[in-house]
Amino acid sequence: VVVMPAADVGDHGKTMLAAPADRLNMCRLLFASEPRYAVSEFEARRNEWTPTITTVERLLKQEYRNDQLTLIIGADKLPGLEHWIRAKDLFRLCDILVCPRSGVDLAMYTEQLQAHGARIRIMDVPEAPGASQEIQQSLGRYEHPQELTKDVTAYIAEHWLYLDPNILNVEHLMTQKRWKHTLGVRQQ
């Protein structure tokens, strides 16, 4: 399995909440003990957003010439998947494996996408609450999402990722000693 964090710009041009280097490091920490997983820098090292079809074509041309690729996505990506750049080419070149997410009508979207030529399979796992946006919101409330390892959570705390930006506005109101104490308490 190749894990590929995206470049600095995400869906529809929205800026990501963590820099590409941070997302790469978190993926490396998350999958460090899993020999079946490789973390690729291809998309994260680019200076611009990369359409999924571009990545799939590159993988098929350079690294996996004789392989059948499977794109793994969360069910929250199914709405609108048929409108991705060159979606029909994507459907032709790879299978799609979907991780169930709460609130997504899998049967309806699967049927719609299959009508457009997509080969979709649904993972036989319980619905995951772990869409990245939900995890980020949980972290912003100082909760520990169970989907993350302690190493990843520690990295997020150490690098102040996914925080409510308002917390950073209070530093100038504190003495340096108080601010350091506040940072230390947050990391505990």
mmCIF file with all atom_site columns, C-alpha atoms in Angstrom:
data_model
loop_
_atom_site.group_PDB
_atom_site.id
_atom_site.type_symbol
_atom_site.label_atom_id
_atom_site.label_alt_id
_atom_site.label_comp_id
_atom_site.label_asym_id
_atom_site.label_entity_id
_atom_site.label_seq_id
_atom_site.pdbx_PDB_ins_code
_atom_site.Cartn_x
_atom_site.Cartn_y
_atom_site.Cartn_z
_atom_site.occupancy
_atom_site.B_iso_or_equiv
_atom_site.pdbx_formal_charge
_atom_site.auth_seq_id
_atom_site.auth_comp_id
_atom_site.auth_asym_id
_atom_site.auth_atom_id
_atom_site.pdbx_PDB_model_num
ATOM 1   C CA . VAL A 1 1   ? 0.000   0.000  0.000   1.00 0.00 ? 1   VAL A CA 1
ATOM 2   C CA . VAL A 1 2   ? 1.404   3.381  -1.001  1.00 0.00 ? 2   VAL A CA 1
ATOM 3   C CA . VAL A 1 3   ? 0.338   6.222  1.288   1.00 0.00 ? 3   VAL A CA 1
ATOM 4   C CA . MET A 1 4   ? 0.560   9.578  -0.450  1.00 0.00 ? 4   MET A CA 1
ATOM 5   C CA . PRO A 1 5   ? -0.135  12.812 1.440   1.00 0.00 ? 5   PRO A CA 1
ATOM 6   C CA . ALA A 1 6   ? -1.236  15.659 -0.815  1.00 0.00 ? 6   ALA A CA 1
ATOM 7   C CA . ALA A 1 7   ? 0.613   18.869 -1.640  1.00 0.00 ? 7   ALA A CA 1
ATOM 8   C CA . ASP A 1 8   ? -0.029  22.158 0.111   1.00 0.00 ? 8   ASP A CA 1
ATOM 9   C CA . VAL A 1 9   ? -3.373  22.809 -1.534  1.00 0.00 ? 9   VAL A CA 1
ATOM 10  C CA . GLY A 1 10  ? -6.262  20.427 -1.004  1.00 0.00 ? 10  GLY A CA 1
ATOM 11  C CA . ASP A 1 11  ? -9.709  19.944 -2.454  1.00 0.00 ? 11  ASP A CA 1
ATOM 12  C CA . HIS A 1 12  ? -11.059 22.922 -4.364  1.00 0.00 ? 12  HIS A CA 1
ATOM 13  C CA . GLY A 1 13  ? -8.011  25.079 -3.614  1.00 0.00 ? 13  GLY A CA 1
ATOM 14  C CA . LYS A 1 14  ? -8.430  25.132 0.179   1.00 0.00 ? 14  LYS A CA 1
ATOM 15  C CA . THR A 1 15  ? -5.151  25.472 2.049   1.00 0.00 ? 15  THR A CA 1
ATOM 16  C CA . MET A 1 16  ? -4.316  22.488 4.234   1.00 0.00 ? 16  MET A CA 1
ATOM 17  C CA . LEU A 1 17  ? -4.025  22.912 8.003   1.00 0.00 ? 17  LEU A CA 1
ATOM 18  C CA . ALA A 1 18  ? -0.666  21.154 8.180   1.00 0.00 ? 18  ALA A CA 1
ATOM 19  C CA . ALA A 1 19  ? 2.281   21.674 5.888   1.00 0.00 ? 19  ALA A CA 1
ATOM 20  C CA . PRO A 1 20  ? 3.165   18.863 3.472   1.00 0.00 ? 20  PRO A CA 1
ATOM 21  C CA . ALA A 1 21  ? 6.356   18.077 5.413   1.00 0.00 ? 21  ALA A CA 1
ATOM 22  C CA . ASP A 1 22  ? 4.296   17.667 8.590   1.00 0.00 ? 22  ASP A CA 1
ATOM 23  C CA . ARG A 1 23  ? 1.788   15.384 6.855   1.00 0.00 ? 23  ARG A CA 1
ATOM 24  C CA . LEU A 1 24  ? 4.666   13.289 5.489   1.00 0.00 ? 24  LEU A CA 1
ATOM 25  C CA . ASN A 1 25  ? 6.198   12.990 8.953   1.00 0.00 ? 25  ASN A CA 1
ATOM 26  C CA . MET A 1 26  ? 2.858   12.026 10.514  1.00 0.00 ? 26  MET A CA 1
ATOM 27  C CA . CYS A 1 27  ? 2.310   9.341  7.853   1.00 0.00 ? 27  CYS A CA 1
ATOM 28  C CA . ARG A 1 28  ? 5.815   7.996  8.452   1.00 0.00 ? 28  ARG A CA 1
ATOM 29  C CA . LEU A 1 29  ? 5.124   7.802  12.181  1.00 0.00 ? 29  LEU A CA 1
ATOM 30  C CA . LEU A 1 30  ? 1.723   6.198  11.672  1.00 0.00 ? 30  LEU A CA 1
ATOM 31  C CA . PHE A 1 31  ? 2.986   3.500  9.293   1.00 0.00 ? 31  PHE A CA 1
ATOM 32  C CA . ALA A 1 32  ? 6.532   3.020  10.676  1.00 0.00 ? 32  ALA A CA 1
ATOM 33  C CA . SER A 1 33  ? 5.839   -0.467 12.021  1.00 0.00 ? 33  SER A CA 1
ATOM 34  C CA . GLU A 1 34  ? 3.845   -1.613 8.981   1.00 0.00 ? 34  GLU A CA 1
ATOM 35  C CA . PRO A 1 35  ? 6.154   -3.159 6.362   1.00 0.00 ? 35  PRO A CA 1
ATOM 36  C CA . ARG A 1 36  ? 3.266   -3.460 3.866   1.00 0.00 ? 36  ARG A CA 1
ATOM 37  C CA . TYR A 1 37  ? 2.954   0.337  3.723   1.00 0.00 ? 37  TYR A CA 1
ATOM 38  C CA . ALA A 1 38  ? 5.258   2.787  1.962   1.00 0.00 ? 38  ALA A CA 1
ATOM 39  C CA . VAL A 1 39  ? 4.955   6.544  2.325   1.00 0.00 ? 39  VAL A CA 1
ATOM 40  C CA . SER A 1 40  ? 5.499   8.393  -0.946  1.00 0.00 ? 40  SER A CA 1
ATOM 41  C CA . GLU A 1 41  ? 6.676   11.994 -1.178  1.00 0.00 ? 41  GLU A CA 1
ATOM 42  C CA . PHE A 1 42  ? 5.519   12.431 -4.783  1.00 0.00 ? 42  PHE A CA 1
ATOM 43  C CA . GLU A 1 43  ? 2.508   14.688 -4.223  1.00 0.00 ? 43  GLU A CA 1
ATOM 44  C CA . ALA A 1 44  ? 3.695   16.371 -1.031  1.00 0.00 ? 44  ALA A CA 1
ATOM 45  C CA . ARG A 1 45  ? 6.967   17.504 -2.631  1.00 0.00 ? 45  ARG A CA 1
ATOM 46  C CA . ARG A 1 46  ? 5.214   19.229 -5.518  1.00 0.00 ? 46  ARG A CA 1
ATOM 47  C CA . ASN A 1 47  ? 4.570   22.952 -5.273  1.00 0.00 ? 47  ASN A CA 1
ATOM 48  C CA . GLU A 1 48  ? 1.035   22.611 -6.504  1.00 0.00 ? 48  GLU A CA 1
ATOM 49  C CA . TRP A 1 49  ? -2.032  20.453 -6.198  1.00 0.00 ? 49  TRP A CA 1
ATOM 50  C CA . THR A 1 50  ? -1.840  17.307 -8.331  1.00 0.00 ? 50  THR A CA 1
ATOM 51  C CA . PRO A 1 51  ? -4.947  15.723 -9.862  1.00 0.00 ? 51  PRO A CA 1
ATOM 52  C CA . THR A 1 52  ? -5.308  12.104 -8.759  1.00 0.00 ? 52  THR A CA 1
ATOM 53  C CA . ILE A 1 53  ? -5.248  10.927 -12.383 1.00 0.00 ? 53  ILE A CA 1
ATOM 54  C CA . THR A 1 54  ? -1.771  12.480 -12.819 1.00 0.00 ? 54  THR A CA 1
ATOM 55  C CA . THR A 1 55  ? -0.475  10.520 -9.838  1.00 0.00 ? 55  THR A CA 1
ATOM 56  C CA . VAL A 1 56  ? -2.110  7.270  -11.012 1.00 0.00 ? 56  VAL A CA 1
ATOM 57  C CA . GLU A 1 57  ? -0.639  7.647  -14.527 1.00 0.00 ? 57  GLU A CA 1
ATOM 58  C CA . ARG A 1 58  ? 2.817   8.339  -13.072 1.00 0.00 ? 58  ARG A CA 1
ATOM 59  C CA . LEU A 1 59  ? 2.621   5.290  -10.794 1.00 0.00 ? 59  LEU A CA 1
ATOM 60  C CA . LEU A 1 60  ? 1.557   3.063  -13.683 1.00 0.00 ? 60  LEU A CA 1
ATOM 61  C CA . LYS A 1 61  ? 4.262   4.414  -15.965 1.00 0.00 ? 61  LYS A CA 1
ATOM 62  C CA . GLN A 1 62  ? 7.211   4.532  -13.561 1.00 0.00 ? 62  GLN A CA 1
ATOM 63  C CA . GLU A 1 63  ? 6.729   2.167  -10.649 1.00 0.00 ? 63  GLU A CA 1
ATOM 64  C CA . TYR A 1 64  ? 3.847   -0.264 -11.126 1.00 0.00 ? 64  TYR A CA 1
ATOM 65  C CA . ARG A 1 65  ? 3.793   -0.983 -14.860 1.00 0.00 ? 65  ARG A CA 1
ATOM 66  C CA . ASN A 1 66  ? 2.262   -4.437 -14.670 1.00 0.00 ? 66  ASN A CA 1
ATOM 67  C CA . ASP A 1 67  ? 0.087   -3.932 -11.630 1.00 0.00 ? 67  ASP A CA 1
ATOM 68  C CA . GLN A 1 68  ? -3.572  -3.184 -11.095 1.00 0.00 ? 68  GLN A CA 1
ATOM 69  C CA . LEU A 1 69  ? -3.854  -0.113 -8.875  1.00 0.00 ? 69  LEU A CA 1
ATOM 70  C CA . THR A 1 70  ? -6.556  0.385  -6.283  1.00 0.00 ? 70  THR A CA 1
ATOM 71  C CA . LEU A 1 71  ? -7.294  3.882  -5.039  1.00 0.00 ? 71  LEU A CA 1
ATOM 72  C CA . ILE A 1 72  ? -8.367  3.859  -1.393  1.00 0.00 ? 72  ILE A CA 1
ATOM 73  C CA . ILE A 1 73  ? -10.630 6.722  -0.366  1.00 0.00 ? 73  ILE A CA 1
ATOM 74  C CA . GLY A 1 74  ? -13.021 7.565  2.431   1.00 0.00 ? 74  GLY A CA 1
ATOM 75  C CA . ALA A 1 75  ? -16.718 7.431  1.600   1.00 0.00 ? 75  ALA A CA 1
ATOM 76  C CA . ASP A 1 76  ? -16.858 11.175 2.222   1.00 0.00 ? 76  ASP A CA 1
ATOM 77  C CA . LYS A 1 77  ? -15.077 11.549 -1.160  1.00 0.00 ? 77  LYS A CA 1
ATOM 78  C CA . LEU A 1 78  ? -17.758 9.640  -3.108  1.00 0.00 ? 78  LEU A CA 1
ATOM 79  C CA . PRO A 1 79  ? -20.098 12.607 -3.621  1.00 0.00 ? 79  PRO A CA 1
ATOM 80  C CA . GLY A 1 80  ? -18.617 14.431 -6.574  1.00 0.00 ? 80  GLY A CA 1
ATOM 81  C CA . LEU A 1 81  ? -16.046 11.764 -7.472  1.00 0.00 ? 81  LEU A CA 1
ATOM 82  C CA . GLU A 1 82  ? -17.510 11.553 -10.970 1.00 0.00 ? 82  GLU A CA 1
ATOM 83  C CA . HIS A 1 83  ? -16.545 15.220 -11.405 1.00 0.00 ? 83  HIS A CA 1
ATOM 84  C CA . TRP A 1 84  ? -12.870 14.769 -10.529 1.00 0.00 ? 84  TRP A CA 1
ATOM 85  C CA . ILE A 1 85  ? -10.470 15.726 -13.310 1.00 0.00 ? 85  ILE A CA 1
ATOM 86  C CA . ARG A 1 86  ? -10.559 12.988 -15.963 1.00 0.00 ? 86  ARG A CA 1
ATOM 87  C CA . ALA A 1 87  ? -12.708 10.792 -13.723 1.00 0.00 ? 87  ALA A CA 1
ATOM 88  C CA . LYS A 1 88  ? -13.509 8.307  -16.525 1.00 0.00 ? 88  LYS A CA 1
ATOM 89  C CA . ASP A 1 89  ? -9.777  7.734  -17.095 1.00 0.00 ? 89  ASP A CA 1
ATOM 90  C CA . LEU A 1 90  ? -9.306  7.259  -13.365 1.00 0.00 ? 90  LEU A CA 1
ATOM 91  C CA . PHE A 1 91  ? -12.139 4.709  -13.296 1.00 0.00 ? 91  PHE A CA 1
ATOM 92  C CA . ARG A 1 92  ? -10.572 2.886  -16.255 1.00 0.00 ? 92  ARG A CA 1
ATOM 93  C CA . LEU A 1 93  ? -7.075  2.760  -14.759 1.00 0.00 ? 93  LEU A CA 1
ATOM 94  C CA . CYS A 1 94  ? -7.774  1.751  -11.188 1.00 0.00 ? 94  CYS A CA 1
ATOM 95  C CA . ASP A 1 95  ? -10.268 0.118  -8.886  1.00 0.00 ? 95  ASP A CA 1
ATOM 96  C CA . ILE A 1 96  ? -11.646 2.145  -6.004  1.00 0.00 ? 96  ILE A CA 1
ATOM 97  C CA . LEU A 1 97  ? -11.782 0.772  -2.483  1.00 0.00 ? 97  LEU A CA 1
ATOM 98  C CA . VAL A 1 98  ? -14.003 2.800  -0.155  1.00 0.00 ? 98  VAL A CA 1
ATOM 99  C CA . CYS A 1 99  ? -13.689 3.066  3.607   1.00 0.00 ? 99  CYS A CA 1
ATOM 100 C CA . PRO A 1 100 ? -17.219 3.570  5.008   1.00 0.00 ? 100 PRO A CA 1
ATOM 101 C CA . ARG A 1 101 ? -17.894 6.857  6.775   1.00 0.00 ? 101 ARG A CA 1
ATOM 102 C CA . SER A 1 102 ? -20.946 7.794  8.776   1.00 0.00 ? 102 SER A CA 1
ATOM 103 C CA . GLY A 1 103 ? -23.551 9.840  6.939   1.00 0.00 ? 103 GLY A CA 1
ATOM 104 C CA . VAL A 1 104 ? -22.722 8.635  3.412   1.00 0.00 ? 104 VAL A CA 1
ATOM 105 C CA . ASP A 1 105 ? -25.252 6.606  1.399   1.00 0.00 ? 105 ASP A CA 1
ATOM 106 C CA . LEU A 1 106 ? -22.829 4.005  0.031   1.00 0.00 ? 106 LEU A CA 1
ATOM 107 C CA . ALA A 1 107 ? -25.404 2.145  -2.068  1.00 0.00 ? 107 ALA A CA 1
ATOM 108 C CA . MET A 1 108 ? -26.609 5.276  -3.855  1.00 0.00 ? 108 MET A CA 1
ATOM 109 C CA . TYR A 1 109 ? -23.133 6.657  -4.644  1.00 0.00 ? 109 TYR A CA 1
ATOM 110 C CA . THR A 1 110 ? -21.748 3.262  -5.607  1.00 0.00 ? 110 THR A CA 1
ATOM 111 C CA . GLU A 1 111 ? -24.587 2.762  -8.075  1.00 0.00 ? 111 GLU A CA 1
ATOM 112 C CA . GLN A 1 112 ? -24.139 6.248  -9.549  1.00 0.00 ? 112 GLN A CA 1
ATOM 113 C CA . LEU A 1 113 ? -20.398 5.847  -9.960  1.00 0.00 ? 113 LEU A CA 1
ATOM 114 C CA . GLN A 1 114 ? -20.659 2.351  -11.419 1.00 0.00 ? 114 GLN A CA 1
ATOM 115 C CA . ALA A 1 115 ? -22.938 3.849  -14.081 1.00 0.00 ? 115 ALA A CA 1
ATOM 116 C CA . HIS A 1 116 ? -19.952 6.059  -14.984 1.00 0.00 ? 116 HIS A CA 1
ATOM 117 C CA . GLY A 1 117 ? -17.623 3.059  -15.255 1.00 0.00 ? 117 GLY A CA 1
ATOM 118 C CA . ALA A 1 118 ? -16.132 2.998  -11.762 1.00 0.00 ? 118 ALA A CA 1
ATOM 119 C CA . ARG A 1 119 ? -15.173 -0.368 -10.254 1.00 0.00 ? 119 ARG A CA 1
ATOM 120 C CA . ILE A 1 120 ? -15.981 0.154  -6.589  1.00 0.00 ? 120 ILE A CA 1
ATOM 121 C CA . ARG A 1 121 ? -15.617 -2.127 -3.607  1.00 0.00 ? 121 ARG A CA 1
ATOM 122 C CA . ILE A 1 122 ? -16.550 -1.235 -0.046  1.00 0.00 ? 122 ILE A CA 1
ATOM 123 C CA . MET A 1 123 ? -14.200 -2.240 2.777   1.00 0.00 ? 123 MET A CA 1
ATOM 124 C CA . ASP A 1 124 ? -15.727 -4.739 5.144   1.00 0.00 ? 124 ASP A CA 1
ATOM 125 C CA . VAL A 1 125 ? -15.049 -2.625 8.222   1.00 0.00 ? 125 VAL A CA 1
ATOM 126 C CA . PRO A 1 126 ? -17.253 -0.632 10.587  1.00 0.00 ? 126 PRO A CA 1
ATOM 127 C CA . GLU A 1 127 ? -17.994 2.946  9.567   1.00 0.00 ? 127 GLU A CA 1
ATOM 128 C CA . ALA A 1 128 ? -15.015 5.073  10.448  1.00 0.00 ? 128 ALA A CA 1
ATOM 129 C CA . PRO A 1 129 ? -15.572 8.360  12.188  1.00 0.00 ? 129 PRO A CA 1
ATOM 130 C CA . GLY A 1 130 ? -12.032 9.242  11.130  1.00 0.00 ? 130 GLY A CA 1
ATOM 131 C CA . ALA A 1 131 ? -12.443 11.549 8.180   1.00 0.00 ? 131 ALA A CA 1
ATOM 132 C CA . SER A 1 132 ? -9.466  13.887 8.428   1.00 0.00 ? 132 SER A CA 1
ATOM 133 C CA . GLN A 1 133 ? -11.691 16.896 9.018   1.00 0.00 ? 133 GLN A CA 1
ATOM 134 C CA . GLU A 1 134 ? -13.302 15.199 12.043  1.00 0.00 ? 134 GLU A CA 1
ATOM 135 C CA . ILE A 1 135 ? -9.885  14.270 13.438  1.00 0.00 ? 135 ILE A CA 1
ATOM 136 C CA . GLN A 1 136 ? -8.654  17.851 12.973  1.00 0.00 ? 136 GLN A CA 1
ATOM 137 C CA . GLN A 1 137 ? -11.723 19.248 14.744  1.00 0.00 ? 137 GLN A CA 1
ATOM 138 C CA . SER A 1 138 ? -11.222 16.793 17.597  1.00 0.00 ? 138 SER A CA 1
ATOM 139 C CA . LEU A 1 139 ? -7.591  17.851 17.958  1.00 0.00 ? 139 LEU A CA 1
ATOM 140 C CA . GLY A 1 140 ? -8.657  21.499 17.950  1.00 0.00 ? 140 GLY A CA 1
ATOM 141 C CA . ARG A 1 141 ? -10.782 20.673 21.025  1.00 0.00 ? 141 ARG A CA 1
ATOM 142 C CA . TYR A 1 142 ? -7.697  19.077 22.682  1.00 0.00 ? 142 TYR A CA 1
ATOM 143 C CA . GLU A 1 143 ? -9.165  15.586 22.415  1.00 0.00 ? 143 GLU A CA 1
ATOM 144 C CA . HIS A 1 144 ? -7.104  12.509 21.571  1.00 0.00 ? 144 HIS A CA 1
ATOM 145 C CA . PRO A 1 145 ? -8.629  10.785 18.530  1.00 0.00 ? 145 PRO A CA 1
ATOM 146 C CA . GLN A 1 146 ? -8.368  7.029  18.950  1.00 0.00 ? 146 GLN A CA 1
ATOM 147 C CA . GLU A 1 147 ? -7.487  6.687  15.249  1.00 0.00 ? 147 GLU A CA 1
ATOM 148 C CA . LEU A 1 148 ? -4.067  8.242  15.896  1.00 0.00 ? 148 LEU A CA 1
ATOM 149 C CA . THR A 1 149 ? -1.065  6.644  17.529  1.00 0.00 ? 149 THR A CA 1
ATOM 150 C CA . LYS A 1 150 ? 0.623   8.288  20.501  1.00 0.00 ? 150 LYS A CA 1
ATOM 151 C CA . ASP A 1 151 ? 3.602   9.166  18.282  1.00 0.00 ? 151 ASP A CA 1
ATOM 152 C CA . VAL A 1 152 ? 1.403   11.033 15.806  1.00 0.00 ? 152 VAL A CA 1
ATOM 153 C CA . THR A 1 153 ? -0.515  12.801 18.569  1.00 0.00 ? 153 THR A CA 1
ATOM 154 C CA . ALA A 1 154 ? 2.778   13.846 20.195  1.00 0.00 ? 154 ALA A CA 1
ATOM 155 C CA . TYR A 1 155 ? 4.045   15.162 16.851  1.00 0.00 ? 155 TYR A CA 1
ATOM 156 C CA . ILE A 1 156 ? 0.850   17.188 16.387  1.00 0.00 ? 156 ILE A CA 1
ATOM 157 C CA . ALA A 1 157 ? 1.186   18.690 19.879  1.00 0.00 ? 157 ALA A CA 1
ATOM 158 C CA . GLU A 1 158 ? 4.886   19.429 19.464  1.00 0.00 ? 158 GLU A CA 1
ATOM 159 C CA . HIS A 1 159 ? 4.294   21.235 16.167  1.00 0.00 ? 159 HIS A CA 1
ATOM 160 C CA . TRP A 1 160 ? 1.042   22.966 17.186  1.00 0.00 ? 160 TRP A CA 1
ATOM 161 C CA . LEU A 1 161 ? -0.940  21.496 14.325  1.00 0.00 ? 161 LEU A CA 1
ATOM 162 C CA . TYR A 1 162 ? -4.728  21.747 13.916  1.00 0.00 ? 162 TYR A CA 1
ATOM 163 C CA . LEU A 1 163 ? -5.167  24.254 16.715  1.00 0.00 ? 163 LEU A CA 1
ATOM 164 C CA . ASP A 1 164 ? -7.844  26.878 16.863  1.00 0.00 ? 164 ASP A CA 1
ATOM 165 C CA . PRO A 1 165 ? -5.907  29.894 15.508  1.00 0.00 ? 165 PRO A CA 1
ATOM 166 C CA . ASN A 1 166 ? -7.288  32.037 18.346  1.00 0.00 ? 166 ASN A CA 1
ATOM 167 C CA . ILE A 1 167 ? -5.062  30.234 20.851  1.00 0.00 ? 167 ILE A CA 1
ATOM 168 C CA . LEU A 1 168 ? -2.012  31.632 19.092  1.00 0.00 ? 168 LEU A CA 1
ATOM 169 C CA . ASN A 1 169 ? -3.321  35.178 19.527  1.00 0.00 ? 169 ASN A CA 1
ATOM 170 C CA . VAL A 1 170 ? -2.851  35.077 23.316  1.00 0.00 ? 170 VAL A CA 1
ATOM 171 C CA . GLU A 1 171 ? 0.932   34.682 23.381  1.00 0.00 ? 171 GLU A CA 1
ATOM 172 C CA . HIS A 1 172 ? 1.543   38.425 23.337  1.00 0.00 ? 172 HIS A CA 1
ATOM 173 C CA . LEU A 1 173 ? -0.690  38.814 26.419  1.00 0.00 ? 173 LEU A CA 1
ATOM 174 C CA . MET A 1 174 ? 1.553   36.610 28.603  1.00 0.00 ? 174 MET A CA 1
ATOM 175 C CA . THR A 1 175 ? 5.018   36.775 30.025  1.00 0.00 ? 175 THR A CA 1
ATOM 176 C CA . GLN A 1 176 ? 7.495   34.464 28.334  1.00 0.00 ? 176 GLN A CA 1
ATOM 177 C CA . LYS A 1 177 ? 7.580   32.275 31.458  1.00 0.00 ? 177 LYS A CA 1
ATOM 178 C CA . ARG A 1 178 ? 3.772   31.939 31.521  1.00 0.00 ? 178 ARG A CA 1
ATOM 179 C CA . TRP A 1 179 ? 3.647   31.190 27.778  1.00 0.00 ? 179 TRP A CA 1
ATOM 180 C CA . LYS A 1 180 ? 6.244   28.385 28.145  1.00 0.00 ? 180 LYS A CA 1
ATOM 181 C CA . HIS A 1 181 ? 4.234   26.966 31.035  1.00 0.00 ? 181 HIS A CA 1
ATOM 182 C CA . THR A 1 182 ? 1.062   27.074 28.921  1.00 0.00 ? 182 THR A CA 1
ATOM 183 C CA . LEU A 1 183 ? 2.796   25.209 26.109  1.00 0.00 ? 183 LEU A CA 1
ATOM 184 C CA . GLY A 1 184 ? 4.066   22.592 28.548  1.00 0.00 ? 184 GLY A CA 1
ATOM 185 C CA . VAL A 1 185 ? 0.626   22.017 30.044  1.00 0.00 ? 185 VAL A CA 1
ATOM 186 C CA . ARG A 1 186 ? -0.908  21.612 26.577  1.00 0.00 ? 186 ARG A CA 1
ATOM 187 C CA . GLN A 1 187 ? 1.610   18.896 25.673  1.00 0.00 ? 187 GLN A CA 1
ATOM 188 C CA . GLN A 1 188 ? 0.851   16.778 28.765  1.00 0.00 ? 188 GLN A CA 1
#
